[in-house]
XYZ file of C-alpha atoms in Angstrom:
696
model
C -8.504 -19.553 21.987
C -9.697 -21.247 18.807
C -13.335 -20.366 19.469
C -12.505 -16.740 20.222
C -10.387 -16.433 17.082
C -13.168 -18.000 15.015
C -15.685 -15.372 16.136
C -13.201 -12.551 15.570
C -12.614 -13.806 12.022
C -16.367 -14.134 11.389
C -17.223 -10.660 12.686
C -14.382 -8.960 10.828
C -15.122 -10.899 7.644
C -18.838 -10.090 7.758
C -18.106 -6.381 8.198
C -15.470 -6.216 5.472
C -17.401 -8.244 2.892
C -20.584 -6.290 3.486
C -18.505 -3.174 2.875
C -16.846 -4.651 -0.242
C -20.181 -5.840 -1.633
C -21.656 -2.357 -1.287
C -18.485 -0.847 -2.707
C -18.712 -3.144 -5.723
C -22.382 -2.244 -6.208
C -21.927 1.507 -6.157
C -18.547 2.163 -7.715
C -16.062 0.706 -10.184
C -12.359 1.450 -10.269
C -10.350 1.027 -13.450
C -6.712 1.680 -14.273
C -6.361 4.097 -17.181
C -3.464 5.873 -18.808
C -4.394 9.492 -18.230
C -1.696 12.189 -18.236
C 1.003 9.697 -19.016
C 0.166 7.354 -16.154
C -0.546 3.705 -16.982
C -1.964 3.303 -13.478
C -4.107 6.408 -13.273
C -7.141 5.223 -11.296
C -10.666 6.290 -12.196
C -13.530 5.592 -9.757
C -16.821 6.052 -11.565
C -20.487 5.603 -10.698
C -21.839 2.085 -11.029
C -25.407 0.850 -11.470
C -26.400 -1.188 -8.372
C -29.877 -1.931 -9.732
C -28.340 -3.721 -12.726
C -26.051 -5.705 -10.425
C -28.975 -6.745 -8.233
C -31.064 -7.870 -11.213
C -28.232 -9.955 -12.681
C -27.370 -11.525 -9.320
C -31.036 -12.394 -8.699
C -31.173 -13.944 -12.165
C -28.032 -15.960 -11.387
C -29.485 -17.219 -8.098
C -32.777 -18.107 -9.815
C -30.857 -20.051 -12.454
C -28.970 -21.985 -9.755
C -32.247 -22.717 -7.959
C -33.712 -24.054 -11.216
C -30.687 -26.311 -11.774
C -30.913 -27.528 -8.170
C -34.596 -28.400 -8.514
C -33.988 -30.293 -11.762
C -30.778 -31.890 -10.413
C -28.968 -30.840 -13.565
C -25.274 -30.360 -14.210
C -23.842 -28.549 -11.193
C -26.149 -30.209 -8.669
C -25.950 -33.735 -10.066
C -23.729 -35.593 -7.577
C -23.323 -38.524 -9.956
C -21.319 -36.449 -12.461
C -17.636 -36.414 -11.526
C -15.323 -33.604 -12.542
C -12.669 -34.450 -15.128
C -9.935 -31.958 -14.328
C -7.587 -33.270 -17.026
C -9.979 -32.245 -19.806
C -10.592 -28.885 -18.138
C -6.880 -28.185 -17.828
C -6.166 -29.217 -21.414
C -8.708 -26.661 -22.664
C -7.348 -23.952 -20.347
C -3.767 -24.658 -21.451
C -4.670 -24.310 -25.123
C -6.522 -21.016 -24.506
C -3.635 -19.624 -22.452
C -1.082 -20.624 -25.080
C -3.170 -18.892 -27.735
C -3.257 -15.755 -25.559
C 0.533 -15.806 -25.234
C 1.073 -16.361 -28.958
C -1.524 -13.748 -29.944
C 0.044 -11.051 -27.762
C 3.770 -11.906 -27.479
C 4.065 -8.862 -25.299
C 7.442 -7.530 -24.217
C 7.559 -6.984 -20.435
C 7.827 -3.484 -19.017
C 8.495 -1.665 -15.756
C 9.716 -3.795 -12.870
C 9.586 -6.891 -15.068
C 12.305 -5.493 -17.323
C 14.245 -4.176 -14.332
C 14.385 -7.731 -12.983
C 14.616 -9.807 -16.164
C 17.272 -7.908 -18.088
C 19.841 -7.736 -15.258
C 19.228 -11.429 -14.504
C 20.107 -12.251 -18.104
C 22.981 -9.764 -18.218
C 24.793 -11.432 -15.316
C 26.062 -14.133 -17.655
C 27.715 -11.449 -19.805
C 29.379 -9.807 -16.812
C 27.015 -6.818 -16.760
C 26.434 -5.962 -13.086
C 25.180 -2.374 -13.423
C 21.793 -3.139 -11.834
C 23.646 -4.146 -8.638
C 25.782 -1.016 -8.324
C 25.185 1.339 -5.388
C 21.899 3.288 -5.873
C 20.920 1.019 -8.827
C 17.708 -1.033 -8.945
C 18.689 -4.052 -6.832
C 20.600 -1.895 -4.400
C 17.306 -0.180 -3.580
C 14.820 -3.019 -4.001
C 16.497 -5.980 -2.365
C 13.091 -7.615 -1.944
C 13.127 -8.400 -5.692
C 16.450 -10.206 -5.607
C 14.784 -13.541 -4.868
C 12.717 -13.690 -8.046
C 15.671 -12.255 -9.994
C 17.849 -15.144 -8.796
C 15.149 -17.635 -9.832
C 15.052 -16.088 -13.318
C 18.848 -16.237 -13.403
C 18.784 -19.980 -12.667
C 16.008 -20.566 -15.225
C 18.082 -18.759 -17.870
C 20.640 -21.598 -17.766
C 17.980 -23.826 -19.318
C 15.796 -21.468 -21.362
C 18.302 -18.754 -22.225
C 18.123 -15.126 -21.210
C 15.053 -12.955 -21.800
C 13.032 -15.891 -23.053
C 9.712 -14.234 -22.314
C 7.530 -16.886 -23.952
C 8.975 -19.728 -21.847
C 8.522 -17.713 -18.645
C 4.910 -17.023 -19.588
C 4.374 -20.747 -20.195
C 5.721 -21.368 -16.681
C 3.051 -18.940 -15.490
C 0.411 -21.190 -17.086
C 1.752 -24.098 -15.035
C 1.575 -21.951 -11.874
C -2.070 -21.029 -12.570
C -3.088 -24.645 -13.226
C -1.344 -25.789 -10.042
C -3.101 -23.032 -8.085
C -6.545 -24.107 -9.331
C -5.741 -27.776 -8.718
C -4.464 -27.136 -5.188
C -7.358 -24.938 -4.114
C -9.722 -27.584 -5.537
C -8.061 -30.333 -3.481
C -8.038 -28.213 -0.330
C -11.741 -27.409 -0.647
C -12.506 -31.071 -1.363
C -10.972 -31.918 2.022
C -12.912 -29.194 3.839
C -16.317 -30.072 2.382
C -15.915 -33.844 2.022
C -16.074 -33.948 -1.757
C -19.326 -31.956 -1.998
C -19.717 -31.916 -5.789
C -21.914 -28.782 -6.187
C -19.472 -26.716 -4.135
C -16.502 -28.056 -6.098
C -18.188 -27.422 -9.443
C -19.113 -23.862 -8.491
C -15.539 -23.384 -7.291
C -14.158 -24.401 -10.684
C -16.687 -22.259 -12.578
C -15.799 -19.170 -10.530
C -12.082 -19.945 -10.880
C -12.374 -20.133 -14.670
C -14.423 -16.931 -14.785
C -11.886 -15.087 -12.627
C -10.154 -13.928 -15.799
C -7.559 -11.567 -14.248
C -5.510 -14.542 -13.047
C -5.247 -15.771 -16.657
C -4.214 -12.353 -17.970
C -1.503 -12.319 -15.307
C 0.112 -15.164 -17.230
C 1.578 -12.376 -19.378
C 3.057 -10.751 -16.241
C 6.568 -12.119 -15.689
C 6.950 -11.585 -11.971
C 6.658 -13.547 -8.714
C 2.890 -13.298 -8.095
C 1.741 -16.568 -9.662
C 4.718 -18.597 -8.458
C 4.171 -17.337 -4.922
C 0.453 -18.131 -5.105
C 1.117 -21.724 -6.206
C 3.778 -22.235 -3.519
C 1.497 -20.795 -0.809
C -1.386 -23.089 -1.741
C 1.020 -26.042 -1.800
C 2.076 -25.106 1.743
C -1.542 -24.979 2.933
C -2.169 -28.401 1.378
C 0.883 -29.812 3.175
C -0.371 -28.388 6.473
C -3.619 -30.293 5.970
C -1.625 -33.446 5.176
C 0.252 -32.954 8.446
C -3.019 -32.459 10.326
C -4.372 -35.738 8.977
C -1.197 -37.825 9.338
C 0.962 -36.102 11.957
C 4.086 -36.731 9.836
C 6.970 -34.304 10.259
C 7.918 -34.294 6.587
C 4.752 -32.372 5.782
C 5.774 -29.665 8.268
C 9.154 -29.396 6.559
C 7.556 -29.147 3.118
C 4.990 -26.611 4.362
C 7.725 -24.371 5.790
C 9.860 -24.764 2.657
C 7.037 -23.847 0.255
C 6.149 -20.787 2.334
C 9.791 -19.697 2.343
C 9.918 -20.112 -1.452
C 6.761 -18.010 -1.800
C 8.330 -15.313 0.380
C 11.467 -15.316 -1.758
C 9.457 -14.802 -4.945
C 7.518 -11.893 -3.413
C 7.842 -10.696 0.161
C 4.116 -9.900 0.491
C 3.484 -13.641 0.814
C 4.745 -13.358 4.389
C 1.064 -12.619 5.183
C 0.127 -16.170 4.172
C 3.028 -17.570 6.164
C 1.827 -15.689 9.253
C -1.706 -17.068 8.764
C -0.373 -20.625 8.542
C 1.812 -19.957 11.586
C -1.281 -18.917 13.563
C -2.830 -22.316 12.854
C 0.298 -24.080 14.061
C 0.179 -21.965 17.230
C -3.398 -23.094 17.837
C -2.233 -26.708 17.460
C 0.429 -26.288 20.157
C -1.971 -27.399 22.897
C -2.359 -30.777 21.149
C 0.956 -31.309 19.358
C 3.341 -28.975 21.106
C 6.624 -30.400 19.796
C 5.584 -30.758 16.182
C 3.896 -27.366 16.025
C 6.957 -25.695 17.500
C 9.007 -27.537 14.889
C 7.275 -25.492 12.156
C 7.917 -22.252 14.033
C 11.615 -23.166 13.991
C 11.775 -24.524 10.429
C 10.129 -21.582 8.694
C 12.545 -18.844 9.912
C 15.473 -21.153 9.155
C 14.285 -21.728 5.594
C 13.639 -18.015 4.997
C 17.015 -17.088 6.467
C 18.774 -19.819 4.510
C 17.170 -18.979 1.156
C 17.683 -15.231 1.650
C 21.318 -15.785 2.572
C 21.746 -18.088 -0.426
C 20.369 -15.447 -2.808
C 22.576 -12.735 -1.315
C 25.641 -14.967 -1.356
C 24.916 -15.999 -4.938
C 24.714 -12.444 -6.213
C 27.690 -11.164 -4.222
C 29.875 -14.048 -5.445
C 28.877 -13.336 -9.056
C 29.085 -9.540 -8.989
C 31.815 -9.156 -6.318
C 29.736 -6.257 -4.968
C 28.881 -5.883 -1.299
C 25.421 -5.096 0.086
C 24.374 -1.493 0.720
C 21.462 0.237 2.376
C 18.110 -0.407 0.705
C 14.879 1.519 0.933
C 13.831 1.842 4.561
C 10.870 -0.342 5.545
C 8.976 2.743 6.676
C 9.106 3.972 3.073
C 6.310 1.561 2.128
C 4.177 2.706 5.059
C 4.811 6.300 4.074
C 3.605 5.523 0.540
C 0.609 3.648 1.932
C -0.470 6.663 3.989
C 0.221 9.332 1.358
C -1.997 11.033 -1.180
C -1.252 10.365 -4.821
C -2.719 12.703 -7.417
C -1.551 10.575 -10.326
C -2.860 7.221 -9.164
C -4.920 6.417 -6.061
C -4.122 7.150 -2.404
C -1.508 4.797 -1.021
C -0.222 3.739 -4.456
C 3.378 3.875 -5.640
C 4.793 7.341 -6.224
C 7.961 7.975 -8.265
C 8.797 10.806 -5.862
C 10.062 8.186 -3.427
C 12.864 7.281 -5.849
C 13.798 10.936 -6.259
C 13.793 11.388 -2.498
C 15.975 8.325 -2.032
C 18.470 9.459 -4.670
C 18.707 12.859 -3.013
C 19.266 11.319 0.409
C 21.513 8.410 -0.552
C 24.605 10.077 0.915
C 22.968 10.218 4.318
C 20.566 7.265 4.608
C 20.149 7.680 8.367
C 18.916 11.239 7.931
C 16.581 10.095 5.141
C 15.140 7.387 7.378
C 14.549 9.935 10.138
C 12.733 12.200 7.693
C 10.522 9.323 6.532
C 9.755 8.394 10.135
C 8.791 12.003 10.868
C 6.494 12.124 7.809
C 4.783 8.861 8.802
C 4.113 10.207 12.298
C 2.743 13.424 10.803
C 0.346 11.493 8.561
C -0.856 9.328 11.456
C -1.436 12.412 13.614
C -3.371 14.107 10.833
C -5.669 11.126 10.395
C -6.092 10.650 14.131
C -7.093 14.293 14.577
C -9.310 14.398 11.482
C -11.420 11.191 11.326
C -13.486 12.450 8.387
C -10.363 12.916 6.311
C -9.097 9.475 7.391
C -12.400 7.927 6.270
C -12.169 9.748 2.955
C -8.550 8.676 2.443
C -9.010 4.983 3.219
C -12.267 4.838 1.263
C -10.557 6.123 -1.877
C -7.605 3.830 -1.258
C -9.844 0.776 -0.799
C -11.921 1.651 -3.852
C -8.799 1.812 -6.028
C -7.535 -1.493 -4.623
C -10.589 -3.708 -4.050
C -13.247 -2.302 -6.410
C -11.125 -2.775 -9.522
C -12.681 -5.833 -11.231
C -9.732 -6.185 -13.645
C -7.091 -5.869 -10.927
C -5.006 -4.013 -13.551
C -4.798 -7.156 -15.683
C -5.727 -5.236 -18.841
C -2.571 -3.132 -18.420
C -0.540 -6.233 -19.279
C -1.660 -5.919 -22.900
C -0.188 -2.437 -23.074
C 3.502 -3.301 -23.000
C 6.084 -1.098 -24.644
C 5.787 -3.258 -27.720
C 4.773 -6.675 -28.986
C 6.701 -9.119 -31.140
C 3.635 -9.321 -33.388
C 0.989 -6.940 -34.646
C -2.144 -7.309 -32.580
C -5.170 -8.860 -34.223
C -8.350 -6.708 -34.226
C -9.672 -8.804 -31.324
C -6.566 -8.383 -29.146
C -6.258 -4.721 -30.059
C -9.881 -4.084 -29.069
C -9.157 -5.927 -25.830
C -6.023 -3.901 -25.095
C -7.514 -0.455 -25.712
C -9.426 1.175 -22.861
C -12.118 2.307 -25.269
C -12.130 -0.973 -27.211
C -15.497 -2.715 -27.477
C -14.090 -6.072 -26.334
C -12.383 -4.443 -23.357
C -15.534 -2.593 -22.310
C -17.617 -5.786 -22.530
C -14.992 -7.663 -20.506
C -14.827 -4.873 -17.924
C -18.597 -4.949 -17.418
C -18.581 -8.742 -17.102
C -15.773 -8.696 -14.533
C -17.551 -5.888 -12.700
C -20.617 -8.111 -12.223
C -18.398 -11.082 -11.440
C -16.721 -9.161 -8.638
C -20.093 -8.404 -7.050
C -21.069 -12.081 -7.380
C -17.878 -13.164 -5.580
C -18.096 -10.642 -2.727
C -21.792 -11.385 -2.225
C -21.108 -15.125 -2.296
C -18.626 -14.796 0.570
C -21.198 -12.737 2.466
C -23.749 -15.527 1.929
C -21.248 -18.047 3.288
C -20.793 -15.932 6.397
C -24.566 -15.638 6.844
C -25.576 -19.256 6.178
C -22.439 -21.155 7.156
C -23.788 -22.124 10.574
C -22.218 -22.249 14.003
C -20.616 -25.658 13.517
C -18.117 -24.573 10.874
C -14.556 -24.917 12.027
C -11.801 -22.368 12.120
C -9.834 -24.826 10.000
C -11.926 -24.129 6.894
C -11.550 -20.367 7.350
C -7.834 -20.203 6.574
C -8.418 -18.324 3.315
C -10.568 -15.798 5.196
C -7.751 -15.312 7.698
C -5.356 -14.728 4.794
C -7.763 -12.288 3.132
C -8.199 -10.326 6.373
C -4.422 -10.191 6.750
C -4.011 -8.854 3.196
C -6.839 -6.344 3.582
C -5.538 -4.937 6.884
C -1.919 -5.015 5.706
C -2.656 -2.964 2.599
C -4.693 -0.451 4.575
C -1.383 0.905 5.826
C 1.212 -0.482 3.396
C 1.817 0.559 -0.210
C -0.966 -0.919 -2.309
C -2.075 -1.721 -5.843
C -5.026 -3.659 -7.145
C -2.545 -6.064 -8.761
C -1.567 -7.114 -5.222
C -5.212 -7.779 -4.311
C -6.053 -10.356 -6.989
C -4.172 -13.106 -5.082
C -6.345 -12.613 -1.997
C -9.564 -12.394 -4.020
C -8.695 -15.635 -5.807
C -8.343 -17.315 -2.410
C -11.869 -16.388 -1.276
C -13.496 -17.997 -4.341
C -14.172 -21.229 -2.354
C -16.336 -19.288 0.104
C -18.287 -17.654 -2.729
C -18.965 -21.103 -4.180
C -19.965 -22.438 -0.765
C -22.149 -19.393 -0.106
C -24.326 -19.933 -3.176
C -24.466 -23.661 -2.444
C -25.775 -22.941 1.078
C -28.224 -20.304 -0.175
C -29.815 -22.725 -2.645
C -30.141 -25.346 0.090
C -31.780 -22.746 2.344
C -34.235 -21.748 -0.376
C -35.213 -25.369 -0.977
C -35.033 -26.548 2.646
C -35.598 -30.032 4.004
C -39.211 -31.125 4.170
C -39.012 -31.873 7.888
C -37.669 -28.495 8.859
C -38.806 -26.398 5.908
C -40.727 -23.920 8.052
C -37.856 -23.471 10.487
C -35.308 -23.147 7.692
C -37.278 -20.485 5.866
C -37.827 -18.590 9.109
C -34.081 -18.499 9.697
C -33.572 -17.378 6.099
C -36.051 -14.519 6.506
C -34.461 -13.391 9.798
C -30.953 -13.390 8.332
C -32.102 -11.645 5.162
C -33.959 -8.953 7.124
C -30.950 -8.394 9.384
C -28.653 -7.892 6.390
C -31.252 -5.726 4.653
C -31.472 -3.533 7.759
C -27.728 -2.940 7.640
C -27.941 -2.058 3.944
C -30.860 0.341 4.566
C -28.976 2.084 7.376
C -25.956 2.379 5.136
C -28.046 3.757 2.289
C -29.742 6.249 4.605
C -26.351 7.539 5.657
C -25.431 7.968 1.999
C -28.578 9.929 1.199
C -28.119 12.215 4.172
C -24.735 13.220 2.799
C -22.790 12.218 5.904
C -19.081 11.459 5.846
C -19.845 7.786 5.144
C -20.696 8.923 1.624
C -16.947 8.766 1.069
C -17.059 4.988 1.385
C -18.351 4.562 -2.147
C -17.295 7.808 -3.852
C -20.304 7.413 -6.149
C -19.538 9.965 -8.840
C -15.957 10.999 -8.174
C -14.593 10.328 -11.673
C -17.689 9.507 -13.721
C -17.498 12.466 -16.100
C -13.703 12.428 -16.115
C -13.691 8.767 -17.142
C -16.160 9.419 -19.990
C -13.977 12.264 -21.252
C -10.935 10.029 -20.949
C -12.521 7.290 -23.092
C -13.569 9.866 -25.692
C -9.993 11.173 -25.713
C -8.635 7.652 -26.216
C -10.855 7.106 -29.260
C -9.460 10.227 -30.888
C -5.836 9.147 -30.653
C -6.024 5.341 -30.820
C -6.274 5.377 -34.632
C -2.577 6.317 -34.675
C -1.564 3.480 -32.361
C 1.524 1.723 -33.740
C 1.095 3.375 -37.157
C 3.798 5.115 -39.133
C 2.802 8.762 -38.856
C 3.702 11.942 -40.697
C 3.897 14.795 -38.219
C 3.897 18.335 -39.498
C 3.149 21.770 -38.160
C -0.210 23.398 -38.773
C 1.405 26.791 -39.322
C 4.249 25.656 -41.561
C 4.239 22.703 -43.919
C 7.236 21.203 -42.159
C 8.084 17.775 -40.799
C 9.850 17.120 -37.531
C 13.496 16.274 -38.150
C 16.154 15.838 -35.499
C 19.209 15.189 -37.685
C 20.347 18.814 -37.625
C 21.863 20.271 -34.477
C 20.566 23.776 -35.144
C 17.144 22.730 -36.347
C 14.747 19.829 -35.980
C 12.353 20.969 -38.697
C 12.547 20.614 -42.445
C 10.097 21.528 -45.223
C 8.064 18.615 -46.509
C 9.181 18.987 -50.118
C 12.856 19.222 -49.226
C 12.928 16.371 -46.716
C 10.280 13.762 -47.601
C 12.093 10.994 -45.719
C 11.524 12.827 -42.423
C 8.930 10.404 -41.142
C 8.227 9.486 -37.540
C 6.687 6.424 -35.982
C 4.589 6.656 -32.846
C 5.576 3.802 -30.549
C 2.668 3.305 -28.175
C 3.473 2.731 -24.519
C 0.581 2.604 -22.059
C -1.353 5.242 -23.955
C 1.686 7.496 -24.472
C 4.039 7.625 -27.442
C 7.720 7.691 -28.201
C 8.303 9.727 -31.367
C 10.823 7.619 -33.272
C 12.443 8.402 -36.605
C 11.520 5.802 -39.173
C 14.144 3.026 -39.372
C 16.372 4.826 -36.890
C 17.286 4.410 -33.228
C 16.799 8.132 -32.527
C 13.744 9.656 -30.907
C 12.663 13.066 -29.704
C 13.180 13.806 -26.043
C 12.968 16.738 -23.676
C 16.219 18.356 -22.615
C 17.237 17.695 -19.030
C 18.088 21.232 -17.942
C 15.700 23.365 -19.973
C 12.701 23.134 -22.263
C 14.701 22.345 -25.374
C 13.976 19.330 -27.565
C 16.888 17.021 -28.366
C 17.505 13.804 -30.244
C 18.477 10.731 -28.249
C 18.801 6.993 -28.515
C 15.724 4.985 -27.646
C 15.741 4.133 -23.926
C 12.678 2.331 -22.580
C 13.781 3.016 -19.001
C 13.402 6.768 -19.512
C 9.824 7.479 -18.454
C 10.224 11.217 -17.882
C 11.755 12.750 -20.999
C 11.096 10.374 -23.898
C 7.350 9.869 -23.570
C 4.858 12.196 -25.270
C 1.098 12.518 -25.226
C -1.357 13.986 -27.735
C -4.426 16.078 -27.125
C -6.820 16.878 -29.920
C -7.988 20.465 -30.424
C -11.358 21.544 -31.758
C -10.013 22.162 -35.272
C -8.673 18.610 -35.651
C -5.018 19.407 -35.021
C -3.064 18.083 -32.026
C -1.006 19.428 -29.187
C 2.071 17.324 -28.411
C 3.125 17.521 -24.791
C 5.647 15.774 -22.613
C 4.159 13.003 -20.462
C 3.093 14.163 -17.035
C 3.188 17.851 -18.022
C -0.118 18.524 -19.797
C 0.383 22.287 -19.605
C 3.593 22.331 -21.698
C 3.502 21.515 -25.406
C 5.820 21.205 -28.381
C 6.080 24.673 -29.951
C 7.525 25.810 -33.287
C 9.761 28.865 -33.072
C 8.705 32.072 -34.808
C 11.543 31.710 -37.305
C 10.307 28.193 -38.125
C 13.723 26.643 -37.434
C 13.499 24.989 -34.021
C 10.990 23.639 -31.556
C 10.839 23.961 -27.797
C 8.478 23.009 -24.965
C 6.408 25.987 -23.842
C 3.242 26.625 -21.802
C 0.123 25.801 -23.782
C -1.644 28.691 -25.481
C -4.758 27.652 -27.382
C -4.469 30.706 -29.645
C -0.880 29.972 -30.665
C -0.784 28.306 -34.112
C 2.869 27.412 -33.541
C 1.748 24.798 -31.029
C -0.574 22.828 -33.287
C 0.409 19.771 -35.323
C -1.221 17.414 -37.791
C -0.838 13.634 -37.686
C -1.383 11.680 -40.895
C -0.892 8.059 -41.842
C 1.878 7.491 -44.342
C -0.464 6.125 -47.000
C -2.834 9.103 -46.847
C -0.376 11.873 -47.541
C -1.326 15.387 -46.526
C-alpha cells in the first residue's frame, strides 16, 4: 500500500507542478481593486524568457558556490537561528508599527463581536447575523475572546505580534522537520531558510488578524509530534499530534486537509503498530468534537442564544463551481449572502435549490469538457499563479492609525513603484519555487520514502480540494509555504547532478540528460498545443487581462493623488460644493458655504465621501437613486462606497461602487443630486477634485 501510494503521489505531483511551473512562466495573476472590488483578479501576460534567464542565472550562481564550497555549501558553517529570528522579529515589528492597519472584512466581523461580548452586545450571534451563518469562524472568534481577557478588546497590535510568533514557530518547525528527513544536510537546510525568508507573503500576513497563521503553526507542530511518535513510539506524542490538529481545525476549518493527510500516515502504520495508530484515529475526532462543543457551549452560555441553521455545506461547492465576473471563477460571491437572506425562512428549500444548481454545474462541465478546462484553468490561475497571494491587499485596510510613509504608501498602491518591484520579484520567486519542486520530483531518486513526502500529500489535498471548493489565493499560500522544503531539496539535488561524483560522472550526466530531455519533450508538446490554438491554450490564458491591467494601473495613477487627502469637491457646471446638511438640497455655492469640505476615505481603491470633522457621509438611497446623508458604517459595502473615473477634460465622474454605469448627477435646477446613467455629454455629471491647500 505504501509503495502504491508513493507512486500515486509522485505522478500526481509531477503533473501538477509541471502545470504550475508553466502557468507561472506564462501568466501572472494579481488582485486589484477594479470596479469597487478589492479582490478583482487580473491575469496578464508574463515573460517566460525573462523567467528562464533569471532561473538559469540563479542555478549558475548556486553551481559556482558549490564549486567554491562557499556559504550555502560549506558544511562546517552551522546555522544560528536565534540571530536570524531576532532580525526577522525586528523587521516584522517595524512593519506593524509603520502600517498600524485597522482590520477589515471578515477580520472586523470576527474581532468586534468577540470584544463586544464583554459589554453584553450579542448582535453578531442573532439569527441570520454573521456567526449564525458562518459557524466555522466561531472557533477563532472564541480564541480572540479569551485573548481579550489579557490584552483587552480590539487590541490589533498585540494580535499582530502574536502573528509574528506564529510565523517564527512555523519556520522553526518546518526547519526541524526537514532536518530529520535529510539528516541535517546543511545546504538543503540553508536553502530552505533562504526560500522561507524570501517568501514574503507569509510576513505580510502578519497584518491579517485571522486563523491562517495560527493554524499553520499548529499543523506543523502536529507533524513534528507525529515524527517524534515514529521515532519513540510514545503515546503522548499521538495525543499531542491529535490535539494540535484539532486546534488548527478550530482556528480555520480548511486545516482538516492537513489532518486527513496525517491520518493517512497513521493508517499506513496500522500494519506495524495497529493499536497505537488506531489510538490517533480515535483521539482526533474526540478532540475536534470536544473543542467544537466547548466553543458552542461557551458562546451559548454567554449569549443565551440557541444554535440555528448555518450556510449549507454545498454552498461552498456551489461557489467553487460558479463563474464570478467580479473576481475569478470559484471565488466568493456576495450573491450567496443575498440568496441566503432571501431563503432563511425556508432553509430546506434553499438547500434543495443549491443542490440542484450544483448538479446543473457538474452536468454542464461533464457535457462540455472544453468549457470545464477553460473554467478550471482560469480558477487555478487566479489561485495558484498569484505570486502575492493577495498579501498586498492587507495594506489597503479601511484606515490606518498612522499616515503611511512614502515607502509604505508606494508599497500599498497597485501602481506604486515599490509594489511593482515587489510583485515582479515575487513573480520570479514563485517560478523558482515551483520549478524547484519539479526538480525534486525529477532527481529525488527511487529510494526516497513516502515519509518525506507528507508536505506533497498536503499540497495535493489542498490543490484538489480547492478545484471544487470555494477558493482564494489567500488560502493557497499555506500550501505553497509547505512545499518550500522540496524546492530547496530540488536545487540541492540539481547542483549535485551537475557536479557528479568522479566515479560515476558519466553515468550521472547521462541520467541528467535523459531526465532533462524527457521534461523538455513534455514542455515542447505543451507549447505546440498552445501555438496550434487548441483548447489547452486556456491553461495559461496568456493575454486575457493584459491590456485591461495596464489601463487599470493608469487609472489608479490618476486617482491615487487624492488618497487620504482632504478634498474640495465641486461641480464642473456650477461652482458648488457638495453639502448634505440640508434635507431638500445637498449642494451649496462655494462662496456661501466655504466650510462644505469633504474628505475621501480610501478603502481598497474606493472612497467614502465624508464631511470634514463630521460622522456623516454621502450614501445611495436604498429604494431609489437618491443621495442621502448617513452615519459612517464600515460594514456597508454597497451604498457608502464611491469610485472616481477621470474624463478627458480632467474632471471626474463619481459613481457608486459596483455600478460603473451610474454616476452622481446635479439636477437641472442646481439644488439636488441623484444617481443617473452616465452620459459623457452631460456637464451635470462632471466634478472637480482639488486639495484643500490649492483652492480652485
